Short mmCIF file of C-alpha atoms and ligand atoms in Angstrom, two decimals:
data_model
loop_
_atom_site.label_atom_id
_atom_site.label_comp_id
_atom_site.label_asym_id
_atom_site.label_seq_id
_atom_site.Cartn_x
_atom_site.Cartn_y
_atom_site.Cartn_z
CA MET Z 255 0.06 -0.06 -0.23
CA LYS Z 256 2.67 2.42 1.05
CA ARG Z 257 4.68 1.87 -2.27
CA LEU Z 258 1.83 2.77 -4.35
CA LEU Z 259 1.70 6.36 -2.75
CA ILE Z 260 5.41 6.85 -2.98
CA ILE Z 261 5.59 6.33 -6.93
CA PRO Z 262 3.15 9.20 -7.76
CA LEU Z 263 4.80 11.74 -5.28
CA LEU Z 264 8.36 11.08 -6.95
CA ALA Z 265 7.03 11.51 -10.30
CA THR Z 266 5.78 14.93 -9.41
CA ALA Z 267 9.05 15.74 -7.84
CA ALA Z 268 10.69 15.32 -10.76
CA ASN Z 269 8.49 17.61 -12.73
CA ALA Z 270 7.61 20.63 -11.04
CA ALA Z 271 8.07 20.07 -7.04
CA PRO Z 272 8.64 23.64 -5.80
CA VAL Z 273 12.19 24.25 -4.95
CA GLU Z 274 13.03 26.96 -2.21
CA PHE Z 275 15.86 28.70 -1.02
CA THR Z 276 15.59 27.88 2.64
CA THR Z 277 14.89 24.01 2.35
CA HIS Z 278 16.72 23.01 -1.12
CA ILE Z 279 19.20 25.90 -1.86
CA ALA Z 280 20.53 27.31 1.35
CA PRO Z 281 22.22 23.87 2.61
CA ILE Z 282 24.13 23.62 -0.95
CA ILE Z 283 25.41 27.24 -0.92
CA PHE Z 284 26.43 27.55 2.71
CA ARG Z 285 28.33 24.30 2.37
CA ASN Z 286 30.14 24.60 -0.99
CA CYS Z 287 30.12 28.31 -1.61
CA ALA Z 288 30.10 30.21 1.56
CA VAL Z 289 33.71 29.26 2.52
CA CYS Z 290 34.95 31.49 -0.02
CA HIS Z 291 32.14 33.80 -0.54
CA ARG Z 292 31.89 35.60 2.84
CA VAL Z 293 33.42 38.51 4.42
CA GLY Z 294 36.97 38.94 4.24
CA GLU Z 295 37.90 35.93 1.88
CA ALA Z 296 38.84 35.30 -1.51
CA ALA Z 297 35.78 35.46 -3.62
CA PRO Z 298 34.45 39.24 -4.82
CA PHE Z 299 30.98 39.08 -3.23
CA THR Z 300 29.39 36.92 -0.32
CA LEU Z 301 26.68 34.28 -0.63
CA THR Z 302 25.70 33.74 2.77
CA SER Z 303 21.71 35.26 2.68
CA TYR Z 304 18.85 34.60 0.39
CA ASP Z 305 19.15 38.28 -0.79
CA ASP Z 306 23.11 37.59 -1.97
CA VAL Z 307 22.04 34.41 -3.88
CA LYS Z 308 18.92 35.77 -5.50
CA LYS Z 309 20.79 38.71 -6.83
CA ARG Z 310 22.98 36.48 -8.76
CA ALA Z 311 21.01 33.76 -9.43
CA LYS Z 312 21.34 33.43 -13.10
CA LEU Z 313 24.96 33.77 -12.84
CA ILE Z 314 25.20 31.09 -10.13
CA ALA Z 315 22.96 28.83 -12.20
CA LYS Z 316 25.25 29.23 -15.23
CA VAL Z 317 28.70 28.92 -13.21
CA THR Z 318 27.21 25.81 -11.29
CA HIS Z 319 26.03 24.28 -14.47
CA ASP Z 320 29.43 24.87 -16.21
CA ARG Z 321 31.45 23.64 -13.36
CA VAL Z 322 33.49 26.83 -13.00
CA MET Z 323 32.35 27.23 -9.30
CA PRO Z 324 32.90 25.45 -6.97
CA PRO Z 325 36.51 25.55 -8.11
CA TRP Z 326 37.82 22.05 -8.33
CA HIS Z 327 39.31 20.33 -11.40
CA ALA Z 328 39.97 17.05 -10.55
CA ASP Z 329 37.59 14.82 -12.23
CA LYS Z 330 36.13 11.51 -10.34
CA SER Z 331 39.03 9.46 -10.11
CA ASP Z 332 39.59 5.83 -8.72
CA PHE Z 333 40.71 6.94 -5.49
CA ALA Z 334 38.25 9.43 -3.79
CA PHE Z 335 39.50 12.84 -2.51
CA LEU Z 336 39.35 14.76 1.00
CA ASP Z 337 36.90 17.57 1.06
CA ASP Z 338 36.00 17.30 -2.66
CA ARG Z 339 34.02 20.46 -3.44
CA ARG Z 340 32.05 19.18 -6.47
CA LEU Z 341 28.54 19.38 -6.65
CA THR Z 342 26.45 16.37 -7.51
CA PRO Z 343 24.22 16.62 -10.67
CA GLN Z 344 21.17 16.20 -8.64
CA GLN Z 345 22.54 19.62 -6.62
CA ILE Z 346 23.21 21.27 -9.79
CA ASP Z 347 19.90 20.29 -11.47
CA LEU Z 348 18.11 21.68 -8.10
CA ILE Z 349 19.61 25.12 -8.61
CA GLN Z 350 18.62 25.32 -12.28
CA GLN Z 351 15.13 24.18 -11.46
CA TRP Z 352 15.05 27.13 -8.54
CA VAL Z 353 16.22 29.56 -10.83
CA ALA Z 354 13.50 28.63 -13.35
CA GLN Z 355 10.86 28.64 -10.72
CA GLY Z 356 11.61 32.69 -10.07
CA THR Z 357 14.01 32.06 -6.90
CA PRO Z 358 11.33 31.33 -4.42
CA GLU Z 359 12.52 32.00 -0.59
CA GLY Z 360 10.23 29.47 1.45
CA ASP Z 361 9.80 29.29 5.16
CA ARG Z 362 12.48 31.19 6.91
CA ALA Z 363 12.38 29.32 9.85
CA LYS Z 364 13.45 26.46 7.83
CA GLN Z 365 16.55 28.06 6.61
CA PRO Z 366 20.04 26.29 7.97
CA ALA Z 367 22.43 28.41 10.08
CA LEU Z 368 25.55 29.24 8.39
CA PRO Z 369 28.64 26.82 9.32
CA LYS Z 370 31.15 28.07 11.68
CA PHE Z 371 33.89 29.27 9.50
CA PRO Z 372 37.53 30.07 10.86
CA GLN Z 373 38.07 33.70 11.02
CA GLY Z 374 41.65 34.78 9.39
CA TRP Z 375 43.99 31.79 10.03
CA GLN Z 376 42.23 28.64 7.88
CA LEU Z 377 43.55 26.03 10.58
CA GLY Z 378 43.12 28.12 13.67
CA LYS Z 379 45.74 30.24 15.41
CA PRO Z 380 49.15 28.98 14.40
CA ASP Z 381 51.94 27.98 16.94
CA MET Z 382 54.51 30.30 15.40
CA ILE Z 383 53.74 33.48 13.47
CA VAL Z 384 56.47 35.15 11.18
CA LYS Z 385 56.53 37.78 8.97
CA MET Z 386 58.80 39.30 5.78
CA THR Z 387 61.13 41.78 7.63
CA HIS Z 388 60.31 44.48 4.90
CA ALA Z 389 57.41 45.06 2.49
CA TYR Z 390 58.32 44.42 -1.26
CA SER Z 391 57.09 46.72 -3.71
CA VAL Z 392 55.28 45.31 -6.77
CA PRO Z 393 55.10 47.95 -9.77
CA ALA Z 394 51.78 48.36 -11.68
CA GLU Z 395 52.98 46.96 -14.76
CA GLY Z 396 55.65 44.80 -16.26
CA ARG Z 397 56.82 41.12 -16.40
CA ASP Z 398 56.46 38.73 -13.60
CA ILE Z 399 59.08 39.07 -10.82
CA TYR Z 400 60.44 36.24 -8.62
CA ARG Z 401 62.09 37.04 -5.49
CA ASN Z 402 63.38 35.09 -2.64
CA PHE Z 403 63.03 36.52 0.87
CA ILE Z 404 64.78 35.56 3.98
CA VAL Z 405 62.87 35.10 7.37
CA PRO Z 406 64.70 34.50 10.58
CA LEU Z 407 63.04 32.10 12.76
CA ASN Z 408 65.06 32.29 15.75
CA LEU Z 409 64.84 28.69 16.43
CA ASN Z 410 66.66 27.43 19.42
CA GLU Z 411 65.47 23.67 18.85
CA ASP Z 412 64.48 21.44 16.04
CA ILE Z 413 60.78 22.01 15.49
CA TYR Z 414 58.06 19.42 13.53
CA VAL Z 415 55.79 21.18 11.25
CA LYS Z 416 52.55 20.06 10.55
CA ALA Z 417 51.68 22.85 7.84
CA VAL Z 418 52.70 26.32 6.76
CA GLU Z 419 49.64 28.82 6.26
CA PHE Z 420 50.65 31.86 4.28
CA ARG Z 421 48.94 35.01 4.03
CA PRO Z 422 49.87 37.38 1.34
CA SER Z 423 49.03 41.14 2.38
CA SER Z 424 48.31 41.86 -1.28
CA PRO Z 425 46.66 38.64 -2.64
CA SER Z 426 46.07 40.19 -5.98
CA VAL Z 427 49.68 40.31 -7.08
CA VAL Z 428 51.02 37.30 -5.33
CA HIS Z 429 50.74 34.49 -7.66
CA HIS Z 430 52.61 31.63 -5.77
CA SER Z 431 55.33 31.14 -2.97
CA LEU Z 432 57.39 28.06 -2.28
CA PHE Z 433 58.98 27.47 1.24
CA PHE Z 434 62.37 26.39 2.14
CA TRP Z 435 64.69 26.19 5.09
CA ASP Z 436 68.35 27.03 5.29
CA THR Z 437 71.00 26.23 8.07
CA THR Z 438 74.06 26.69 5.91
CA GLY Z 439 74.03 30.53 6.11
CA ALA Z 440 73.99 30.61 2.38
CA ALA Z 441 70.62 32.46 2.21
CA ARG Z 442 71.99 35.12 4.66
CA ARG Z 443 75.37 35.75 3.01
CA SER Z 444 73.55 36.46 0.00
CA ALA Z 445 70.51 38.58 1.49
CA ASN Z 446 70.45 42.63 1.02
CA ALA Z 447 69.14 44.77 3.52
CA SER Z 448 65.62 44.42 2.44
CA GLY Z 449 65.86 40.65 3.03
CA ILE Z 450 66.01 39.52 -0.44
CA THR Z 451 68.30 37.00 -1.06
CA ARG Z 452 69.65 35.21 -4.03
CA PHE Z 453 69.61 31.82 -2.86
CA THR Z 454 67.04 29.01 -3.24
CA PRO Z 455 67.91 25.55 -2.06
CA MET Z 456 65.89 23.61 -4.64
CA GLN Z 457 68.20 20.90 -5.04
CA ARG Z 458 66.98 17.77 -2.89
CA GLU Z 459 70.59 16.72 -2.62
CA ASN Z 460 71.73 19.96 -0.97
CA LYS Z 461 72.65 19.10 3.02
CA GLY Z 462 71.61 21.64 5.52
CA THR Z 463 68.52 22.59 3.76
CA GLY Z 464 64.82 21.48 2.76
CA GLN Z 465 61.68 21.91 1.64
CA LEU Z 466 58.22 23.31 3.35
CA GLY Z 467 55.71 23.03 0.60
CA GLY Z 468 54.16 26.00 -1.05
CA TRP Z 469 50.95 28.27 -1.46
CA ALA Z 470 49.29 28.71 -4.42
CA LEU Z 471 46.38 31.21 -5.22
CA GLY Z 472 43.28 28.75 -4.57
CA ALA Z 473 44.84 26.16 -2.75
CA THR Z 474 43.65 25.07 0.19
CA VAL Z 475 45.56 24.60 3.37
CA ARG Z 476 45.61 21.28 5.37
CA LEU Z 477 47.69 19.79 8.24
CA LEU Z 478 50.10 16.62 7.00
CA PRO Z 479 48.45 13.36 7.84
CA GLU Z 480 48.92 12.17 11.35
CA ASP Z 481 52.64 10.57 11.12
CA LEU Z 482 54.12 13.02 9.19
CA ALA Z 483 55.79 16.17 9.87
CA PHE Z 484 58.46 18.41 8.09
CA LEU Z 485 61.44 18.56 10.47
CA VAL Z 486 63.19 22.09 10.61
CA PRO Z 487 66.38 22.23 12.50
CA LYS Z 488 67.27 24.80 15.15
CA GLY Z 489 69.01 27.94 13.80
CA ALA Z 490 67.30 27.61 10.45
CA ASP Z 491 66.18 30.56 8.33
CA LEU Z 492 62.78 30.48 6.32
CA ILE Z 493 62.84 31.29 2.78
CA LEU Z 494 60.11 32.58 0.77
CA ALA Z 495 60.51 31.94 -2.98
CA THR Z 496 57.62 34.20 -4.28
CA HIS Z 497 56.15 34.63 -7.72
CA PHE Z 498 54.55 37.97 -8.29
CA HIS Z 499 52.15 38.99 -11.06
CA PRO Z 500 51.62 42.78 -11.54
CA SER Z 501 48.10 43.66 -11.60
CA GLY Z 502 47.92 47.00 -12.87
CA LYS Z 503 48.16 48.46 -9.58
CA ALA Z 504 51.44 49.29 -7.74
CA GLU Z 505 51.16 47.24 -4.29
CA GLU Z 506 53.24 46.32 -1.30
CA GLU Z 507 53.51 43.06 -0.26
CA THR Z 508 54.36 41.78 3.40
CA SER Z 509 53.51 38.26 3.69
CA THR Z 510 52.59 36.53 7.20
CA ILE Z 511 53.44 32.69 7.57
CA GLY Z 512 51.82 30.90 10.20
CA LEU Z 513 53.61 27.30 11.35
CA TYR Z 514 51.46 24.67 12.73
CA LEU Z 515 53.83 22.32 15.07
CA THR Z 516 53.53 19.12 16.67
CA LYS Z 517 55.82 17.87 19.70
CA GLU Z 518 56.13 14.44 18.36
CA PRO Z 519 58.92 13.57 15.72
CA PRO Z 520 57.48 12.31 12.74
CA LYS Z 521 57.18 8.71 12.62
CA ARG Z 522 57.81 8.57 8.63
CA ALA Z 523 59.35 10.22 6.16
CA PHE Z 524 57.94 11.66 2.90
CA THR Z 525 58.94 12.94 -0.60
CA GLY Z 526 57.21 14.22 -3.72
CA ILE Z 527 57.44 12.58 -7.08
CA GLN Z 528 57.43 14.89 -9.72
CA LEU Z 529 56.53 14.14 -13.51
CA PRO Z 530 58.20 15.33 -15.83
CA PRO Z 531 61.05 16.67 -13.23
CA ALA Z 532 61.97 20.36 -13.04
CA PHE Z 533 58.18 21.38 -13.65
CA GLY Z 534 58.87 20.15 -17.15
CA ALA Z 535 62.01 22.39 -17.79
CA LEU Z 536 63.84 19.26 -19.53
CA ALA Z 537 60.69 17.83 -21.21
CA GLY Z 538 61.08 19.79 -24.68
CA VAL Z 539 58.04 21.87 -24.14
CA ASP Z 540 58.23 23.93 -27.36
CA ILE Z 541 54.63 24.36 -28.65
CA PRO Z 542 53.75 25.81 -32.11
CA ALA Z 543 51.29 28.53 -32.40
CA GLY Z 544 47.94 26.88 -33.22
CA GLU Z 545 48.49 23.56 -31.96
CA LYS Z 546 45.56 22.33 -30.00
CA GLU Z 547 47.12 19.34 -28.32
CA PHE Z 548 50.71 19.57 -27.45
CA THR Z 549 51.34 16.61 -25.22
CA VAL Z 550 54.31 15.53 -22.81
CA THR Z 551 54.61 12.09 -21.35
CA ASP Z 552 56.88 10.80 -18.35
CA SER Z 553 57.14 7.58 -16.72
CA PHE Z 554 58.90 6.58 -13.47
CA VAL Z 555 59.12 3.10 -11.95
CA LEU Z 556 58.89 2.87 -8.13
CA THR Z 557 62.11 1.28 -6.82
CA SER Z 558 60.62 0.71 -3.47
CA ASP Z 559 57.05 0.29 -1.53
CA ALA Z 560 55.45 3.44 -0.95
CA GLU Z 561 51.83 4.82 -0.26
CA ALA Z 562 50.24 7.89 -1.96
CA PHE Z 563 48.76 10.61 0.05
CA GLY Z 564 48.41 13.58 -2.04
CA ILE Z 565 48.65 15.01 -5.58
CA SER Z 566 48.68 18.27 -7.55
CA GLY Z 567 49.31 19.80 -10.70
CA HIS Z 568 51.22 22.77 -12.34
CA ALA Z 569 50.87 24.45 -15.65
CA HIS Z 570 50.17 27.92 -16.71
CA TYR Z 571 47.47 29.49 -19.27
CA LEU Z 572 47.66 27.00 -21.94
CA GLY Z 573 47.56 23.93 -19.79
CA LYS Z 574 44.61 21.98 -20.45
CA LYS Z 575 44.85 18.36 -19.28
CA LEU Z 576 46.84 17.09 -16.76
CA SER Z 577 46.38 13.24 -15.50
CA MET Z 578 48.75 10.31 -13.69
CA THR Z 579 47.82 6.89 -13.73
CA ALA Z 580 49.62 3.94 -11.58
CA LEU Z 581 50.22 0.82 -13.71
CA PHE Z 582 50.48 -1.94 -10.70
CA PRO Z 583 52.94 -4.78 -10.86
CA ASP Z 584 49.83 -7.21 -11.16
CA GLY Z 585 49.08 -5.35 -14.34
CA SER Z 586 45.91 -3.52 -13.02
CA LYS Z 587 45.96 0.12 -14.01
CA LYS Z 588 44.36 3.17 -11.83
CA ASN Z 589 43.88 6.78 -12.25
CA LEU Z 590 45.34 8.81 -9.63
CA VAL Z 591 44.18 12.15 -10.79
CA SER Z 592 42.59 13.61 -14.09
CA ILE Z 593 42.17 17.28 -14.78
CA ASN Z 594 40.54 17.82 -18.07
CA ASP Z 595 39.90 21.63 -17.69
CA TRP Z 596 42.77 22.86 -16.14
CA ASP Z 597 42.48 26.54 -14.82
CA PHE Z 598 46.04 28.60 -13.91
CA ALA Z 599 43.79 30.28 -10.98
CA TRP Z 600 43.29 27.41 -9.18
CA GLN Z 601 46.29 25.30 -8.17
CA GLU Z 602 44.80 22.80 -5.88
CA GLN Z 603 46.41 20.20 -3.47
CA TYR Z 604 44.40 17.20 -3.88
CA THR Z 605 44.63 14.94 -0.82
CA PHE Z 606 43.42 11.43 -1.07
CA ASP Z 607 40.85 10.18 1.24
CA LYS Z 608 42.70 7.11 2.14
CA LYS Z 609 46.59 6.54 1.83
CA ILE Z 610 47.28 4.38 -1.78
CA PRO Z 611 49.63 1.50 -1.53
CA LEU Z 612 52.18 1.62 -4.40
CA PRO Z 613 54.06 -1.53 -4.21
CA LYS Z 614 57.59 -1.52 -5.51
CA GLY Z 615 57.53 -2.04 -9.33
CA THR Z 616 54.53 0.19 -9.93
CA ARG Z 617 55.13 2.50 -12.82
CA LEU Z 618 53.58 6.32 -12.67
CA ASP Z 619 52.71 7.39 -16.13
CA ALA Z 620 52.26 11.45 -16.10
CA ARG Z 621 50.66 13.10 -18.85
CA VAL Z 622 50.33 17.07 -19.89
CA THR Z 623 48.63 18.69 -22.67
CA TRP Z 624 48.66 22.16 -23.76
CA ASP Z 625 46.32 24.08 -26.18
CA ASN Z 626 48.01 27.01 -27.85
CA SER Z 627 45.18 27.60 -30.05
CA ALA Z 628 43.12 30.86 -30.69
CA THR Z 629 39.82 28.76 -29.34
CA ASN Z 630 41.52 28.32 -25.94
CA PRO Z 631 39.91 31.08 -23.79
CA HIS Z 632 42.86 31.25 -21.36
CA ASN Z 633 45.32 31.95 -24.26
CA PRO Z 634 47.31 35.25 -23.33
CA THR Z 635 48.42 35.93 -26.97
CA ASN Z 636 46.06 36.34 -30.15
CA PRO Z 637 46.70 35.66 -32.59
CA PRO Z 638 48.94 32.65 -30.61
CA LYS Z 639 52.75 32.53 -30.80
CA ARG Z 640 55.11 29.71 -30.38
CA ILE Z 641 55.66 29.10 -26.80
CA ARG Z 642 58.74 27.39 -24.67
CA TRP Z 643 59.31 26.62 -21.32
CA GLY Z 644 60.16 29.30 -18.89
CA PRO Z 645 59.16 31.22 -15.53
CA GLN Z 646 57.14 33.99 -16.96
CA SER Z 647 53.25 33.19 -16.65
CA GLU Z 648 53.28 33.69 -20.43
CA ASP Z 649 55.71 30.97 -20.91
CA GLU Z 650 54.84 27.26 -20.05
CA MET Z 651 55.50 24.63 -17.49
CA GLY Z 652 53.83 21.44 -16.75
CA SER Z 653 54.08 18.35 -14.28
CA LEU Z 654 52.41 16.50 -11.46
CA THR Z 655 53.58 15.89 -8.03
CA LEU Z 656 52.64 12.76 -6.24
CA LEU Z 657 53.27 12.85 -2.32
CA VAL Z 658 54.49 9.61 -1.12
CA THR Z 659 55.39 8.09 2.33
CA ALA Z 660 56.68 4.61 3.42
CA PRO Z 661 57.11 2.71 6.42
CA ASP Z 662 60.87 2.98 6.80
CA LYS Z 663 62.91 6.16 6.09
CA SER Z 664 64.90 4.02 3.65
CA ASN Z 665 62.23 3.55 1.20
CA ILE Z 666 61.75 7.20 0.55
CA GLU Z 667 65.77 7.68 0.52
CA GLU Z 668 65.79 4.72 -2.21
CA ILE Z 669 62.98 6.48 -4.03
CA ASN Z 670 64.83 9.97 -3.86
CA ARG Z 671 68.09 8.22 -5.37
CA ALA Z 672 65.87 6.89 -8.11
CA GLN Z 673 64.53 10.45 -8.72
CA VAL Z 674 67.82 12.01 -8.99
CA GLN Z 675 68.96 9.60 -11.74
CA HIS Z 676 65.72 10.11 -13.70
CA VAL Z 677 66.08 14.17 -13.47
CA ARG Z 678 69.72 13.10 -14.82
CA ASP Z 679 68.33 11.06 -17.52
CA ALA Z 680 65.75 13.85 -18.63
CA GLY Z 681 68.76 16.04 -18.82
CA SER Z 682 70.73 13.49 -21.10
CA ALA Z 683 67.58 13.71 -23.15
CA ALA Z 684 67.24 17.08 -23.24
CA ILE Z 685 71.03 17.48 -24.15
CA ALA Z 686 70.53 15.08 -27.15
CA ARG Z 687 67.39 16.84 -28.44
CA LEU Z 688 69.24 20.53 -28.56
CA LEU Z 689 72.20 18.64 -30.45
CA GLN Z 690 69.52 17.02 -32.94
CA ASP Z 691 67.41 20.42 -33.33
CA ARG Z 692 70.31 22.91 -33.22
CA ASN Z 693 73.04 20.84 -35.05
CA GLY Z 694 71.50 18.12 -36.93
CA GLY Z 695 72.76 15.42 -34.65
CA GLY Z 696 76.16 14.24 -33.33
CA THR Z 697 78.16 13.78 -30.25
CA LEU Z 698 78.32 16.97 -27.73
CA VAL Z 699 82.09 16.39 -28.78
CA SER Z 700 81.84 16.56 -32.15
CA VAL Z 701 79.50 19.53 -32.20
CA PHE Z 702 81.77 21.16 -30.08
CA PHE Z 703 84.56 21.18 -32.52
CA LYS Z 704 82.26 21.92 -35.49
CA ASN Z 705 81.78 25.20 -33.51
CA ASN Z 706 84.96 25.84 -32.29
CA ASP Z 707 87.98 24.39 -34.16
CA LYS Z 708 88.19 27.30 -36.48
CA ASN Z 709 91.50 26.12 -37.96
CA GLY Z 710 90.44 22.47 -38.51
CA ASN Z 711 93.37 20.90 -36.77
CA GLY Z 712 91.22 18.58 -34.55
CA LYS Z 713 92.61 20.70 -31.40
CA ILE Z 714 91.39 23.52 -29.73
CA GLU Z 715 94.14 26.24 -29.20
CA ARG Z 716 93.53 28.85 -26.73
CA GLU Z 717 92.22 31.63 -28.94
CA GLU Z 718 89.95 29.17 -30.35
CA ALA Z 719 88.34 28.36 -26.63
CA PRO Z 720 84.94 29.54 -25.75
CA ARG Z 721 84.96 32.05 -22.83
CA TRP Z 722 83.53 29.27 -19.99
CA LEU Z 723 86.73 27.09 -21.04
CA VAL Z 724 89.26 29.86 -20.77
CA ALA Z 725 89.61 30.29 -17.25
CA SER Z 726 90.23 26.51 -16.64
CA PHE Z 727 92.22 26.04 -20.03
CA ASP Z 728 95.38 24.79 -18.41
CA GLN Z 729 93.74 22.50 -16.00
CA HIS Z 730 92.18 20.96 -18.81
CA ASP Z 731 95.41 20.62 -20.67
CA THR Z 732 96.47 17.37 -18.99
CA ASN Z 733 99.34 16.48 -21.49
CA LYS Z 734 100.62 20.61 -21.37
CA ASP Z 735 100.65 20.67 -25.26
CA GLY Z 736 98.84 24.07 -25.10
CA ALA Z 737 95.82 22.91 -27.07
CA LEU Z 738 92.83 20.67 -25.99
CA ASP Z 739 92.65 17.33 -27.80
CA GLU Z 740 89.39 15.13 -28.35
CA LYS Z 741 89.86 13.25 -25.22
CA GLU Z 742 90.76 16.68 -23.06
CA ILE Z 743 87.43 18.45 -24.18
CA GLN Z 744 85.60 15.07 -23.33
CA ALA Z 745 86.93 15.15 -19.77
CA ALA Z 746 86.15 18.77 -19.52
CA GLN Z 747 82.54 18.09 -20.67
CA ALA Z 748 82.14 15.21 -18.42
CA LYS Z 749 83.27 17.77 -15.55
CA LEU Z 750 80.72 20.08 -16.33
CA PHE Z 751 77.82 17.59 -17.08
CA GLN Z 752 78.55 15.96 -14.11
CA GLY Z 753 76.24 12.55 -13.69
CA LEU Z 754 74.84 13.18 -17.23
CA ARG Z 755 74.97 10.67 -19.76
CA VAL Z 756 75.73 12.96 -22.64
CA PRO Z 757 75.75 11.86 -26.23
C1 HEC N 152 37.76 27.99 -3.10
C2 HEC N 152 36.94 29.50 -3.04
C3 HEC N 152 35.82 29.20 -3.78
C4 HEC N 152 34.44 28.60 -3.76
C5 HEC N 152 34.33 27.20 -2.81
C6 HEC N 152 33.63 29.31 -4.36
N1 HEC N 152 33.79 30.43 -5.10
FE1 HEC N 152 32.73 31.24 -6.47
N2 HEC N 152 34.46 32.37 -6.82
C7 HEC N 152 35.58 32.42 -6.07
C8 HEC N 152 36.74 33.65 -6.14
C9 HEC N 152 38.12 33.68 -6.05
C10 HEC N 152 35.86 34.01 -7.63
C11 HEC N 152 36.42 35.15 -8.27
C12 HEC N 152 37.56 34.67 -9.21
C13 HEC N 152 37.06 34.18 -10.50
O1 HEC N 152 35.92 34.38 -11.01
O2 HEC N 152 37.46 33.04 -10.83
C14 HEC N 152 34.64 33.74 -7.46
C15 HEC N 152 33.43 33.87 -8.51
C16 HEC N 152 32.06 33.47 -8.65
C17 HEC N 152 31.34 34.02 -9.33
C18 HEC N 152 31.45 34.81 -10.63
C19 HEC N 152 32.00 34.33 -11.88
C20 HEC N 152 31.87 35.34 -12.81
O3 HEC N 152 32.05 34.91 -13.93
O4 HEC N 152 31.69 36.67 -12.94
C21 HEC N 152 30.06 33.32 -9.23
C22 HEC N 152 28.85 33.49 -9.61
C23 HEC N 152 30.40 32.30 -8.06
N3 HEC N 152 31.98 32.48 -7.67
C24 HEC N 152 29.67 31.62 -7.39
C25 HEC N 152 30.00 30.52 -6.60
C26 HEC N 152 29.01 29.57 -6.07
C27 HEC N 152 27.53 29.05 -6.72
C28 HEC N 152 29.86 28.51 -5.28
C29 HEC N 152 29.34 27.21 -4.88
C30 HEC N 152 28.54 26.30 -5.34
C31 HEC N 152 31.14 29.06 -5.38
N4 HEC N 152 31.26 29.99 -6.01
C32 HEC N 152 32.15 28.61 -4.67
C33 HEC N 152 35.77 31.36 -5.00
C34 HEC N 152 35.04 30.36 -4.82
#
């Protein structure tokens, strides 16, 4: 009997059941939108009341339908993400129906309360707050600016950091900031009176320096999973490597950084596996004007057991699709992340709901696709022009970074050793490509002779040596005959390209 009653009710709901703000729409907006669309946060207007939402109802129907809002660019993958912000098709449909029905308010008594949002710091009051020592002036116009700032931490003991929250004073010009620590004093030695230093400890092999993650516009701050933390040794300075993008208006930036600490030493180590490495610097990113699908792929086989806990992508305006899959030793293949409508404005760090076991031998396959056609609405140049890898926003970069941990520190050390080799291999391939493209092939030595042995006697005399070789000429002239032969040039290059297998 009951059953018979329910069916006709559902049928009317699908057709024209009234959709009201207080019962249907407010719960969606308050949960999925108000976190940014409230006073003091990143979004340009608030969505915290009926009037707010009604005023922009048509635009809200459009941006939710097109999945522009809420910003979340990862498609549903084989593994769930924490705090997935995407709306369900039913929620999107409800918003469309509500707008079609003229945005009725409904019974005010039924409206849910706004969630309790943290004010200011997203993770609550930090254990330690530090600030840039001097304001940095960003001009109204001009190219992108990269600056490294030294921020003394004055630590008397080692600390274990669970999260770093970055609050720019001028969010409109700060595009991203990467965080490092340095105990070598190198950053201090090269710092000027305004706290700007030339030093970035990017190399993971550097002793006495380390990374602390980073911040980018649109990213959500999270604590590291329970058994992980960054160790920052006593005496370390913090270094912010910040990328500014002039906004049309001169701004002053004084970033504030909150550190969230734990007393517990971390039980596990972790690392990031970046594919292709160096944000794609060695991957031959050279995108012809008009090319709709320029793709770079890179693969890395895990040399030790690991567990993945997070993933992120990075590309600039022309980035279109970024994905990473895992091919397991048993032959099964799973999708780790798949972003099919990359947006430079939203550099989200995705955290997996549960750690994903990746046994030794698992192959990670990354794929980045750029769209340099006039139909890409994000293309900053019209008509499109050839774009290569580079640090400016108008240049391109592209890579995915998988965060992995393991029960034992030795697993992570093993993976990092394999990564160093992976970067060297990418460097060797990049040199081979340069030889091919610029010189029509040949070995580095043969090309060197072709370009420098002007008198063609098979030796490089002092007058023929390029500038980088002049200072160390005598050192490389091991047989002391006043000229460098093929063997001596080969030895000099081996020194220059340490660890690379150059052709
Ligand atoms: C993570 C923060 C965040 C969340 C969550 C978020 N927004 Fe936004 N929203 C922004 C920011 C920042 C902008 C302005 C920059 C932009 O347009 O990209 C914006 C812009 C908008 C715009 C203006 C778009 C335009 O074309 O002018 C609308 C409408 C909007 N959001 C609606 C929503 C709705 C509806 C939701 C929830 C379903 C939502 N937003 C969730 C941050 C957010």
